[in-house]
mmCIF file of C-alpha atoms in Angstrom:
data_model
loop_
_atom_site.group_PDB
_atom_site.id
_atom_site.type_symbol
_atom_site.label_atom_id
_atom_site.label_comp_id
_atom_site.label_asym_id
_atom_site.label_seq_id
_atom_site.Cartn_x
_atom_site.Cartn_y
_atom_site.Cartn_z
ATOM 1 C CA MET A 267 -10.858 -63.669 0.453
ATOM 2 C CA ALA A 268 -13.859 -62.223 -1.349
ATOM 3 C CA SER A 269 -14.616 -60.284 1.681
ATOM 4 C CA PHE A 270 -11.013 -58.826 1.994
ATOM 5 C CA PHE A 271 -11.141 -57.832 -1.969
ATOM 6 C CA ALA A 272 -14.490 -56.114 -1.429
ATOM 7 C CA THR A 273 -13.548 -54.099 1.657
ATOM 8 C CA THR A 274 -10.017 -53.081 -0.476
ATOM 9 C CA LYS A 275 -12.212 -52.120 -3.129
ATOM 10 C CA SER A 276 -14.653 -50.036 -0.959
ATOM 11 C CA THR A 277 -11.575 -48.269 0.384
ATOM 12 C CA LEU A 278 -10.227 -47.549 -2.903
ATOM 13 C CA MET A 279 -13.024 -46.253 -4.329
ATOM 14 C CA ALA A 280 -13.570 -44.066 -1.534
ATOM 15 C CA SER A 281 -10.042 -42.571 -1.780
ATOM 16 C CA LEU A 282 -10.529 -41.930 -5.613
ATOM 17 C CA MET A 283 -13.842 -40.187 -4.651
ATOM 18 C CA LEU A 284 -11.811 -38.142 -2.202
ATOM 19 C CA LEU A 285 -9.375 -37.290 -4.736
ATOM 20 C CA LEU A 286 -11.861 -36.447 -7.271
ATOM 21 C CA ALA A 287 -13.481 -34.182 -4.984
ATOM 22 C CA LEU A 288 -10.068 -32.070 -4.751
ATOM 23 C CA PHE A 289 -10.691 -30.860 -8.203
ATOM 24 C CA THR A 290 -14.244 -29.340 -7.423
ATOM 25 C CA VAL A 291 -13.509 -27.627 -4.071
ATOM 26 C CA ASN A 292 -11.512 -24.903 -2.122
ATOM 27 C CA ILE A 293 -9.509 -26.472 0.362
ATOM 28 C CA HIS A 294 -8.931 -23.789 3.301
ATOM 29 C CA ILE A 295 -6.423 -24.508 6.130
ATOM 30 C CA ALA A 296 -6.857 -21.673 8.716
ATOM 31 C CA GLY A 297 -4.499 -20.306 10.917
ATOM 32 C CA ALA A 298 -3.598 -16.807 12.750
ATOM 33 C CA GLN A 299 -5.020 -13.777 11.253
ATOM 34 C CA ILE A 300 -2.448 -11.211 10.219
ATOM 35 C CA GLY A 301 -2.751 -7.748 8.997
ATOM 36 C CA ILE A 302 -0.399 -5.809 6.670
ATOM 37 C CA CYS A 303 0.399 -1.900 7.094
ATOM 38 C CA TYR A 304 -0.200 -0.330 3.577
ATOM 39 C CA GLY A 305 2.122 2.594 2.871
ATOM 40 C CA MET A 306 1.842 4.370 -0.198
ATOM 41 C CA MET A 307 5.410 6.094 -0.302
ATOM 42 C CA GLY A 308 6.632 4.780 -3.516
ATOM 43 C CA ASN A 309 5.883 5.887 -7.413
ATOM 44 C CA ASN A 310 5.861 2.575 -8.357
ATOM 45 C CA LEU A 311 2.958 0.916 -6.659
ATOM 46 C CA PRO A 312 -0.137 -0.603 -7.873
ATOM 47 C CA SER A 313 -3.697 0.942 -7.776
ATOM 48 C CA HIS A 314 -5.768 0.902 -4.638
ATOM 49 C CA LYS A 315 -7.834 -1.747 -6.303
ATOM 50 C CA GLU A 316 -5.381 -3.999 -7.414
ATOM 51 C CA VAL A 317 -3.669 -3.722 -3.750
ATOM 52 C CA ILE A 318 -6.795 -4.562 -2.153
ATOM 53 C CA ASP A 319 -7.183 -7.787 -4.415
ATOM 54 C CA LEU A 320 -3.613 -8.672 -3.395
ATOM 55 C CA TYR A 321 -4.658 -8.691 -0.160
ATOM 56 C CA LYS A 322 -8.022 -10.865 -0.407
ATOM 57 C CA SER A 323 -6.351 -13.400 -3.107
ATOM 58 C CA ASN A 324 -3.506 -13.840 -0.205
ATOM 59 C CA ASN A 325 -5.986 -14.195 2.545
ATOM 60 C CA ILE A 326 -4.469 -11.202 4.336
ATOM 61 C CA LYS A 327 -7.628 -10.030 6.652
ATOM 62 C CA SER A 328 -6.574 -6.734 7.934
ATOM 63 C CA MET A 329 -4.957 -3.495 6.587
ATOM 64 C CA ARG A 330 -3.666 -0.460 8.432
ATOM 65 C CA LEU A 331 -3.777 2.875 6.583
ATOM 66 C CA TYR A 332 -1.954 5.406 7.734
ATOM 67 C CA GLU A 333 -4.166 8.124 6.784
ATOM 68 C CA PRO A 334 -7.883 8.844 5.488
ATOM 69 C CA ASN A 335 -6.992 8.234 1.658
ATOM 70 C CA GLN A 336 -10.263 8.715 0.001
ATOM 71 C CA ALA A 337 -9.619 6.644 -2.942
ATOM 72 C CA ALA A 338 -8.217 3.938 -0.724
ATOM 73 C CA LEU A 339 -11.282 3.730 1.408
ATOM 74 C CA GLU A 340 -13.792 4.045 -1.614
ATOM 75 C CA ALA A 341 -11.649 0.798 -2.821
ATOM 76 C CA LEU A 342 -12.132 -0.917 0.349
ATOM 77 C CA ARG A 343 -15.934 -0.838 0.152
ATOM 78 C CA ASN A 344 -17.547 -4.216 0.504
ATOM 79 C CA SER A 345 -14.044 -5.861 0.315
ATOM 80 C CA GLY A 346 -14.599 -7.637 3.841
ATOM 81 C CA LEU A 347 -11.223 -6.332 5.082
ATOM 82 C CA GLU A 348 -10.888 -4.958 8.838
ATOM 83 C CA LEU A 349 -9.003 -1.533 8.739
ATOM 84 C CA MET A 350 -7.196 0.182 11.040
ATOM 85 C CA LEU A 351 -7.523 4.129 10.018
ATOM 86 C CA GLY A 352 -4.758 6.359 10.983
ATOM 87 C CA VAL A 353 -4.777 9.763 11.829
ATOM 88 C CA PRO A 354 -1.610 11.264 10.745
ATOM 89 C CA ASN A 355 0.256 13.181 12.952
ATOM 90 C CA SER A 356 0.290 16.514 11.190
ATOM 91 C CA ASP A 357 -3.666 16.443 11.961
ATOM 92 C CA LEU A 358 -3.257 15.921 15.903
ATOM 93 C CA GLN A 359 -3.478 19.658 16.592
ATOM 94 C CA LYS A 360 -6.802 20.504 14.441
ATOM 95 C CA LEU A 361 -8.567 17.407 15.772
ATOM 96 C CA ALA A 362 -7.880 18.537 19.408
ATOM 97 C CA ASN A 363 -10.705 21.210 18.709
ATOM 98 C CA ASN A 364 -13.971 18.993 18.832
ATOM 99 C CA ALA A 365 -16.003 20.665 15.901
ATOM 100 C CA ASN A 366 -12.998 19.619 13.608
ATOM 101 C CA ALA A 367 -13.264 15.779 15.109
ATOM 102 C CA ILE A 368 -16.731 15.512 14.536
ATOM 103 C CA GLN A 369 -16.424 16.467 10.983
ATOM 104 C CA TRP A 370 -13.473 14.364 10.793
ATOM 105 C CA VAL A 371 -15.288 11.212 11.609
ATOM 106 C CA GLN A 372 -17.922 12.399 9.536
ATOM 107 C CA ASN A 373 -15.802 12.544 6.135
ATOM 108 C CA ASN A 374 -13.721 9.829 7.028
ATOM 109 C CA VAL A 375 -15.772 7.233 9.227
ATOM 110 C CA LEU A 376 -19.390 7.670 8.805
ATOM 111 C CA ASN A 377 -19.498 8.128 5.134
ATOM 112 C CA PHE A 378 -17.851 4.816 4.837
ATOM 113 C CA TRP A 379 -19.138 2.987 7.308
ATOM 114 C CA PRO A 380 -20.434 0.070 7.490
ATOM 115 C CA SER A 381 -19.313 -0.946 3.721
ATOM 116 C CA VAL A 382 -15.942 -0.329 4.895
ATOM 117 C CA ASN A 383 -14.979 -2.425 8.107
ATOM 118 C CA ILE A 384 -13.443 0.119 10.198
ATOM 119 C CA LYS A 385 -11.988 -1.556 13.464
ATOM 120 C CA TYR A 386 -9.631 0.874 14.833
ATOM 121 C CA ILE A 387 -8.776 4.322 14.420
ATOM 122 C CA ALA A 388 -5.006 4.828 15.565
ATOM 123 C CA VAL A 389 -4.767 8.814 16.390
ATOM 124 C CA GLY A 390 -1.363 9.637 15.890
ATOM 125 C CA ASN A 391 1.880 7.233 15.313
ATOM 126 C CA GLU A 392 4.961 7.128 17.785
ATOM 127 C CA VAL A 393 4.502 10.407 19.228
ATOM 128 C CA SER A 394 6.622 11.195 22.108
ATOM 129 C CA PRO A 395 6.662 13.934 24.606
ATOM 130 C CA VAL A 396 10.477 13.810 24.338
ATOM 131 C CA GLY A 397 12.223 13.971 21.237
ATOM 132 C CA GLY A 398 11.200 15.404 17.794
ATOM 133 C CA THR A 399 7.483 14.919 18.143
ATOM 134 C CA SER A 400 7.248 16.392 21.228
ATOM 135 C CA SER A 401 5.156 19.643 20.441
ATOM 136 C CA LEU A 402 2.263 17.319 19.292
ATOM 137 C CA ALA A 403 2.175 15.234 22.409
ATOM 138 C CA GLN A 404 -0.345 17.645 24.101
ATOM 139 C CA PHE A 405 -2.974 17.354 21.343
ATOM 140 C CA VAL A 406 -2.935 13.408 21.017
ATOM 141 C CA LEU A 407 -5.564 12.647 24.058
ATOM 142 C CA PRO A 408 -7.728 15.636 23.346
ATOM 143 C CA ALA A 409 -7.522 14.345 19.554
ATOM 144 C CA ILE A 410 -8.316 10.667 20.994
ATOM 145 C CA GLN A 411 -11.513 11.619 23.004
ATOM 146 C CA ASN A 412 -13.155 13.924 20.574
ATOM 147 C CA ILE A 413 -12.981 11.435 17.991
ATOM 148 C CA TYR A 414 -14.374 8.920 20.526
ATOM 149 C CA GLN A 415 -16.984 10.966 21.500
ATOM 150 C CA ALA A 416 -18.211 11.418 17.810
ATOM 151 C CA ILE A 417 -17.674 7.768 17.292
ATOM 152 C CA ARG A 418 -19.675 7.340 20.596
ATOM 153 C CA ALA A 419 -22.661 9.800 19.691
ATOM 154 C CA LYS A 420 -23.240 7.546 16.589
ATOM 155 C CA GLY A 421 -23.470 4.253 18.745
ATOM 156 C CA LEU A 422 -20.345 3.095 17.248
ATOM 157 C CA HIS A 423 -18.131 2.932 20.006
ATOM 158 C CA ASP A 424 -18.193 -0.933 20.651
ATOM 159 C CA GLN A 425 -17.414 -1.691 16.895
ATOM 160 C CA ILE A 426 -14.742 0.945 16.618
ATOM 161 C CA LYS A 427 -12.285 1.442 19.264
ATOM 162 C CA VAL A 428 -9.900 4.652 19.244
ATOM 163 C CA SER A 429 -6.366 4.547 20.309
ATOM 164 C CA THR A 430 -2.747 5.803 19.176
ATOM 165 C CA ALA A 431 0.262 3.953 18.452
ATOM 166 C CA ILE A 432 3.508 4.079 20.309
ATOM 167 C CA ASP A 433 7.103 2.926 19.836
ATOM 168 C CA MET A 434 9.137 1.175 22.311
ATOM 169 C CA THR A 435 11.294 4.097 23.127
ATOM 170 C CA LEU A 436 9.032 4.913 25.483
ATOM 171 C CA ILE A 437 10.003 1.934 27.674
ATOM 172 C CA GLY A 438 12.441 3.085 30.300
ATOM 173 C CA THR A 439 13.080 -0.297 31.879
ATOM 174 C CA SER A 440 12.721 -3.283 29.638
ATOM 175 C CA TYR A 441 14.960 -5.962 31.446
ATOM 176 C CA PRO A 442 13.643 -8.450 32.499
ATOM 177 C CA PRO A 443 10.500 -8.241 31.192
ATOM 178 C CA SER A 444 8.507 -8.511 34.608
ATOM 179 C CA LYS A 445 10.170 -5.154 35.610
ATOM 180 C CA GLY A 446 9.240 -3.585 32.527
ATOM 181 C CA SER A 447 8.153 0.129 33.196
ATOM 182 C CA PHE A 448 8.060 3.354 31.109
ATOM 183 C CA ARG A 449 10.324 6.428 31.312
ATOM 184 C CA SER A 450 9.787 8.733 33.998
ATOM 185 C CA ASP A 451 9.457 11.708 31.530
ATOM 186 C CA VAL A 452 6.747 10.160 29.657
ATOM 187 C CA ARG A 453 4.445 9.120 32.542
ATOM 188 C CA SER A 454 2.428 12.444 32.516
ATOM 189 C CA TYR A 455 1.640 11.706 28.991
ATOM 190 C CA LEU A 456 0.997 7.964 28.681
ATOM 191 C CA ASP A 457 -1.012 7.744 32.122
ATOM 192 C CA PRO A 458 -4.033 9.730 31.085
ATOM 193 C CA ILE A 459 -4.002 7.810 27.767
ATOM 194 C CA ILE A 460 -3.877 4.305 29.604
ATOM 195 C CA GLY A 461 -6.861 5.791 31.748
ATOM 196 C CA TYR A 462 -8.816 6.642 28.516
ATOM 197 C CA LEU A 463 -8.071 3.209 27.236
ATOM 198 C CA VAL A 464 -9.235 1.534 30.260
ATOM 199 C CA TYR A 465 -12.657 3.379 30.334
ATOM 200 C CA ALA A 466 -13.448 2.844 26.491
ATOM 201 C CA ASN A 467 -12.088 -0.348 26.713
ATOM 202 C CA ALA A 468 -9.737 -0.170 23.430
ATOM 203 C CA PRO A 469 -6.251 -1.480 23.204
ATOM 204 C CA LEU A 470 -2.903 0.175 22.887
ATOM 205 C CA PHE A 471 -1.267 -0.226 19.752
ATOM 206 C CA ALA A 472 2.576 -0.512 19.798
ATOM 207 C CA ASN A 473 5.002 -0.663 16.955
ATOM 208 C CA VAL A 474 7.434 -3.549 18.278
ATOM 209 C CA TYR A 475 10.947 -4.172 16.185
ATOM 210 C CA PRO A 476 13.129 -6.694 17.736
ATOM 211 C CA TYR A 477 15.266 -5.694 14.360
ATOM 212 C CA PHE A 478 15.960 -2.419 15.590
ATOM 213 C CA SER A 479 16.937 -3.776 19.267
ATOM 214 C CA TYR A 480 19.000 -6.320 17.455
ATOM 215 C CA SER A 481 20.949 -3.781 14.956
ATOM 216 C CA GLY A 482 21.212 -1.473 17.967
ATOM 217 C CA ASN A 483 22.968 -3.739 20.240
ATOM 218 C CA PRO A 484 24.549 -6.669 18.332
ATOM 219 C CA ARG A 485 27.138 -7.541 21.116
ATOM 220 C CA ASP A 486 24.341 -8.171 23.786
ATOM 221 C CA ILE A 487 21.435 -9.567 21.429
ATOM 222 C CA SER A 488 22.455 -12.526 19.516
ATOM 223 C CA LEU A 489 20.521 -12.700 16.110
ATOM 224 C CA PRO A 490 18.801 -16.314 16.579
ATOM 225 C CA TYR A 491 17.141 -14.617 19.588
ATOM 226 C CA ALA A 492 15.767 -12.075 17.544
ATOM 227 C CA LEU A 493 14.826 -14.242 14.557
ATOM 228 C CA PHE A 494 12.932 -16.677 16.758
ATOM 229 C CA THR A 495 15.864 -19.270 16.054
ATOM 230 C CA SER A 496 17.107 -19.588 19.393
ATOM 231 C CA PRO A 497 17.272 -23.370 20.236
ATOM 232 C CA ASN A 498 16.965 -22.616 24.109
ATOM 233 C CA VAL A 499 15.679 -20.351 26.647
ATOM 234 C CA VAL A 500 17.900 -17.329 26.338
ATOM 235 C CA VAL A 501 16.153 -15.148 29.368
ATOM 236 C CA TRP A 502 14.925 -16.840 32.266
ATOM 237 C CA ASP A 503 12.516 -14.183 34.019
ATOM 238 C CA GLY A 504 11.247 -16.256 37.303
ATOM 239 C CA SER A 505 9.530 -19.176 36.230
ATOM 240 C CA ARG A 506 9.092 -17.428 32.522
ATOM 241 C CA GLY A 507 11.418 -18.487 29.829
ATOM 242 C CA TYR A 508 11.844 -16.368 26.771
ATOM 243 C CA GLN A 509 13.397 -17.774 24.044
ATOM 244 C CA ASN A 510 12.892 -14.931 21.384
ATOM 245 C CA LEU A 511 13.318 -10.991 21.657
ATOM 246 C CA PHE A 512 9.779 -10.343 20.510
ATOM 247 C CA ASP A 513 8.327 -11.871 23.594
ATOM 248 C CA ALA A 514 10.678 -9.998 25.653
ATOM 249 C CA LEU A 515 9.859 -6.922 24.193
ATOM 250 C CA LEU A 516 6.030 -7.443 24.306
ATOM 251 C CA ASP A 517 5.854 -8.408 27.759
ATOM 252 C CA SER A 518 8.062 -5.688 28.886
ATOM 253 C CA LEU A 519 5.191 -3.443 27.708
ATOM 254 C CA HIS A 520 2.467 -5.603 29.098
ATOM 255 C CA ALA A 521 4.513 -5.330 32.686
ATOM 256 C CA ALA A 522 4.695 -1.297 31.865
ATOM 257 C CA ILE A 523 1.166 -0.842 31.442
ATOM 258 C CA ASP A 524 0.423 -3.075 34.736
ATOM 259 C CA SER A 525 2.758 -1.110 36.632
ATOM 260 C CA THR A 526 1.080 2.031 36.538
ATOM 261 C CA ASN A 527 -1.770 0.207 38.404
ATOM 262 C CA ILE A 528 -4.344 1.947 36.037
ATOM 263 C CA GLY A 529 -6.269 -0.945 34.887
ATOM 264 C CA TYR A 530 -5.861 -3.619 32.194
ATOM 265 C CA VAL A 531 -5.259 -2.747 28.590
ATOM 266 C CA LYS A 532 -4.800 -5.240 25.763
ATOM 267 C CA VAL A 533 -1.689 -4.363 23.193
ATOM 268 C CA VAL A 534 -2.350 -4.792 19.403
ATOM 269 C CA VAL A 535 0.949 -4.930 17.594
ATOM 270 C CA SER A 536 0.467 -2.295 15.193
ATOM 271 C CA GLU A 537 3.867 -2.736 13.196
ATOM 272 C CA SER A 538 6.694 -5.436 13.333
ATOM 273 C CA GLY A 539 8.986 -6.263 10.397
ATOM 274 C CA TRP A 540 12.440 -6.888 8.919
ATOM 275 C CA PRO A 541 14.042 -4.893 6.328
ATOM 276 C CA SER A 542 15.872 -7.128 3.466
ATOM 277 C CA GLU A 543 18.211 -4.797 2.740
ATOM 278 C CA GLY A 544 19.757 -1.253 3.473
ATOM 279 C CA GLY A 545 21.734 -1.693 6.637
ATOM 280 C CA PHE A 546 23.138 -4.037 9.343
ATOM 281 C CA GLY A 547 21.625 -7.213 9.567
ATOM 282 C CA THR A 548 19.436 -6.589 6.720
ATOM 283 C CA THR A 549 19.544 -9.646 4.331
ATOM 284 C CA TYR A 550 16.709 -11.582 2.571
ATOM 285 C CA ASP A 551 17.226 -14.535 4.493
ATOM 286 C CA ASN A 552 16.951 -12.444 7.688
ATOM 287 C CA ALA A 553 13.717 -11.001 6.988
ATOM 288 C CA ARG A 554 12.263 -14.149 5.551
ATOM 289 C CA VAL A 555 12.866 -16.026 8.739
ATOM 290 C CA TYR A 556 11.773 -13.387 11.029
ATOM 291 C CA LEU A 557 8.391 -12.843 9.111
ATOM 292 C CA GLY A 558 7.650 -16.480 8.564
ATOM 293 C CA ASN A 559 8.349 -17.246 12.227
ATOM 294 C CA LEU A 560 6.442 -14.489 13.585
ATOM 295 C CA ILE A 561 3.406 -15.252 11.401
ATOM 296 C CA GLN A 562 3.385 -18.485 13.338
ATOM 297 C CA HIS A 563 4.519 -17.576 17.026
ATOM 298 C CA VAL A 564 1.770 -14.843 16.887
ATOM 299 C CA LYS A 565 -0.618 -17.753 17.399
ATOM 300 C CA GLN A 566 0.486 -18.763 20.851
ATOM 301 C CA GLY A 567 1.067 -15.435 22.473
ATOM 302 C CA THR A 568 3.623 -14.535 25.210
ATOM 303 C CA PRO A 569 4.670 -16.027 28.313
ATOM 304 C CA MET A 570 3.130 -13.103 30.432
ATOM 305 C CA ARG A 571 -0.264 -13.265 28.397
ATOM 306 C CA PRO A 572 -0.763 -16.427 26.431
ATOM 307 C CA GLY A 573 -3.043 -16.333 23.247
ATOM 308 C CA LEU A 574 -3.488 -14.998 19.739
ATOM 309 C CA ILE A 575 -1.570 -11.554 19.460
ATOM 310 C CA GLU A 576 -3.432 -9.378 17.117
ATOM 311 C CA THR A 577 -0.484 -8.398 14.807
ATOM 312 C CA TYR A 578 0.279 -6.078 11.772
ATOM 313 C CA LEU A 579 3.125 -6.856 9.255
ATOM 314 C CA PHE A 580 5.245 -3.562 8.212
ATOM 315 C CA ALA A 581 4.923 -3.135 5.167
ATOM 316 C CA MET A 582 2.658 -4.410 2.124
ATOM 317 C CA PHE A 583 5.295 -3.193 -0.334
ATOM 318 C CA ASP A 584 8.903 -1.884 -0.569
ATOM 319 C CA GLU A 585 8.551 2.100 -0.903
ATOM 320 C CA ASN A 586 11.018 3.781 -2.333
ATOM 321 C CA GLN A 587 10.214 7.367 -1.362
ATOM 322 C CA LYS A 588 10.805 6.567 2.076
ATOM 323 C CA GLY A 589 13.241 8.825 3.654
ATOM 324 C CA ASN A 590 16.293 6.638 4.457
ATOM 325 C CA GLU A 591 17.397 3.558 2.772
ATOM 326 C CA ILE A 592 16.712 0.952 5.269
ATOM 327 C CA GLU A 593 12.938 2.166 5.125
ATOM 328 C CA LYS A 594 12.592 1.373 1.545
ATOM 329 C CA HIS A 595 13.082 -2.328 2.305
ATOM 330 C CA PHE A 596 10.383 -3.462 4.615
ATOM 331 C CA GLY A 597 7.887 -4.691 2.054
ATOM 332 C CA VAL A 598 6.647 -8.158 1.859
ATOM 333 C CA PHE A 599 5.519 -7.787 -1.940
ATOM 334 C CA TYR A 600 7.525 -6.181 -4.606
ATOM 335 C CA PRO A 601 5.932 -3.179 -6.358
ATOM 336 C CA ASN A 602 4.707 -5.373 -9.361
ATOM 337 C CA LYS A 603 2.940 -7.515 -6.932
ATOM 338 C CA GLN A 604 5.226 -10.388 -6.460
ATOM 339 C CA LYS A 605 5.597 -11.981 -3.168
ATOM 340 C CA LYS A 606 9.153 -11.335 -1.675
ATOM 341 C CA TYR A 607 8.845 -14.213 0.370
ATOM 342 C CA PRO A 608 7.460 -18.117 0.026
ATOM 343 C CA PHE A 609 5.262 -18.101 3.129
ATOM 344 C CA GLY A 610 1.502 -17.690 3.413
ATOM 345 C CA PHE A 611 -0.008 -15.095 5.906
ATOM 346 C CA GLY A 612 -1.492 -16.752 9.115
ATOM 347 C CA GLY A 613 -0.819 -20.293 7.952
ATOM 348 C CA GLU A 614 -3.479 -20.303 5.432
ATOM 349 C CA ARG A 615 -2.998 -22.401 2.214
ATOM 350 C CA ASN A 616 -5.813 -21.919 -0.327
ATOM 351 C CA LEU A 617 -6.264 -24.213 -3.539
ATOM 352 C CA GLU A 618 -8.630 -22.664 -5.775
ATOM 353 C CA ILE A 619 -10.086 -25.663 -8.002
ATOM 354 C CA GLY A 620 -13.822 -24.529 -8.157
ATOM 355 C CA SER A 621 -16.513 -22.629 -6.369
ATOM 356 C CA SER A 622 -17.609 -25.041 -3.516
ATOM 357 C CA VAL A 623 -15.819 -24.803 -0.053
ATOM 358 C CA PHE A 624 -14.407 -27.636 1.281
ATOM 359 C CA ASN A 625 -12.890 -26.998 5.022
ATOM 360 C CA VAL A 626 -10.025 -29.469 6.134
ATOM 361 C CA SER A 627 -7.947 -28.746 9.520
ATOM 362 C CA VAL A 628 -4.464 -30.519 9.819
ATOM 363 C CA PRO A 629 -1.424 -29.556 10.981
ATOM 364 C CA LEU A 630 0.717 -27.702 8.650
ATOM 365 C CA LYS A 631 4.227 -28.662 8.589
ATOM 366 C CA SER A 632 5.701 -25.293 9.891
ATOM 367 C CA ASP A 633 3.264 -26.154 12.979
ATOM 368 C CA MET A 634 5.156 -29.461 13.580
#
């Protein structure tokens, strides 16, 4: 009996010591790494320093900037954030000139590296040889190559990868995903870019929005399939089962790249989001469910390519100067820096109770 009480007392003391330790440590539960796109088309947004502090305090590890805003780049110095730095479409023609590209790299990359951790350069966003940006398509690859060569000349081509961001309108066939292929009228534009990406060992950036697929065809695409909430497989593609639209879209792009027979190219999801108001299917709950499930889902990959999917959410804030109503409501934060949704980013939970670090790896409820 004395032995029993001694053991019980010992166990109780150990438990109390552990509880006491929690008041002097920082608990960190790690998950997937998620980036968020930092758009600035609002007249009520926080300062750049406040935005970067908001990223850090919410364990958001990566940022996408759409242009080399000098004040934002200065504020990023020594922040530890990984950066996808954008070349705006309006600069593509200028950067197709090699001398201009060398100067651009000096002004916006070398002047800030390495205190700004530039991981990617996105040369152009959603440029297509068909449609409203067709006049710019001829400049994308020359601009990419010129920037790449300027980066390579400084020995940074292994640290900084240069690519472009496409949207899913370049896909001609997306169903079933394994038969994914690009439109025939964009192949002359895309194939040389894919060839460059294979040579440079760089990923293709893709803006992937199940929301737009669903809202454009709600008769054939169910809301649960778009929100990751379908209880069963919706699409069988041979032995692969698709329970959500995000995977189906992304794998149709993987298949389209593979079908060119040029070589393997990784895909980074450079935008994905769901608006909370402004159009069909835009509710707070739909956005909350989609984004929360996306953050958890990208840890596991797609049926065609299992493994972590590097993903950037769109966008950091609601932006009241965007062109149409729906685009104003993609933010995961309000301009007053309040979180719009209750989830964390990448399954991380931090309890700041002191200066020490105590790492604990346990399953999160949302992982079970």
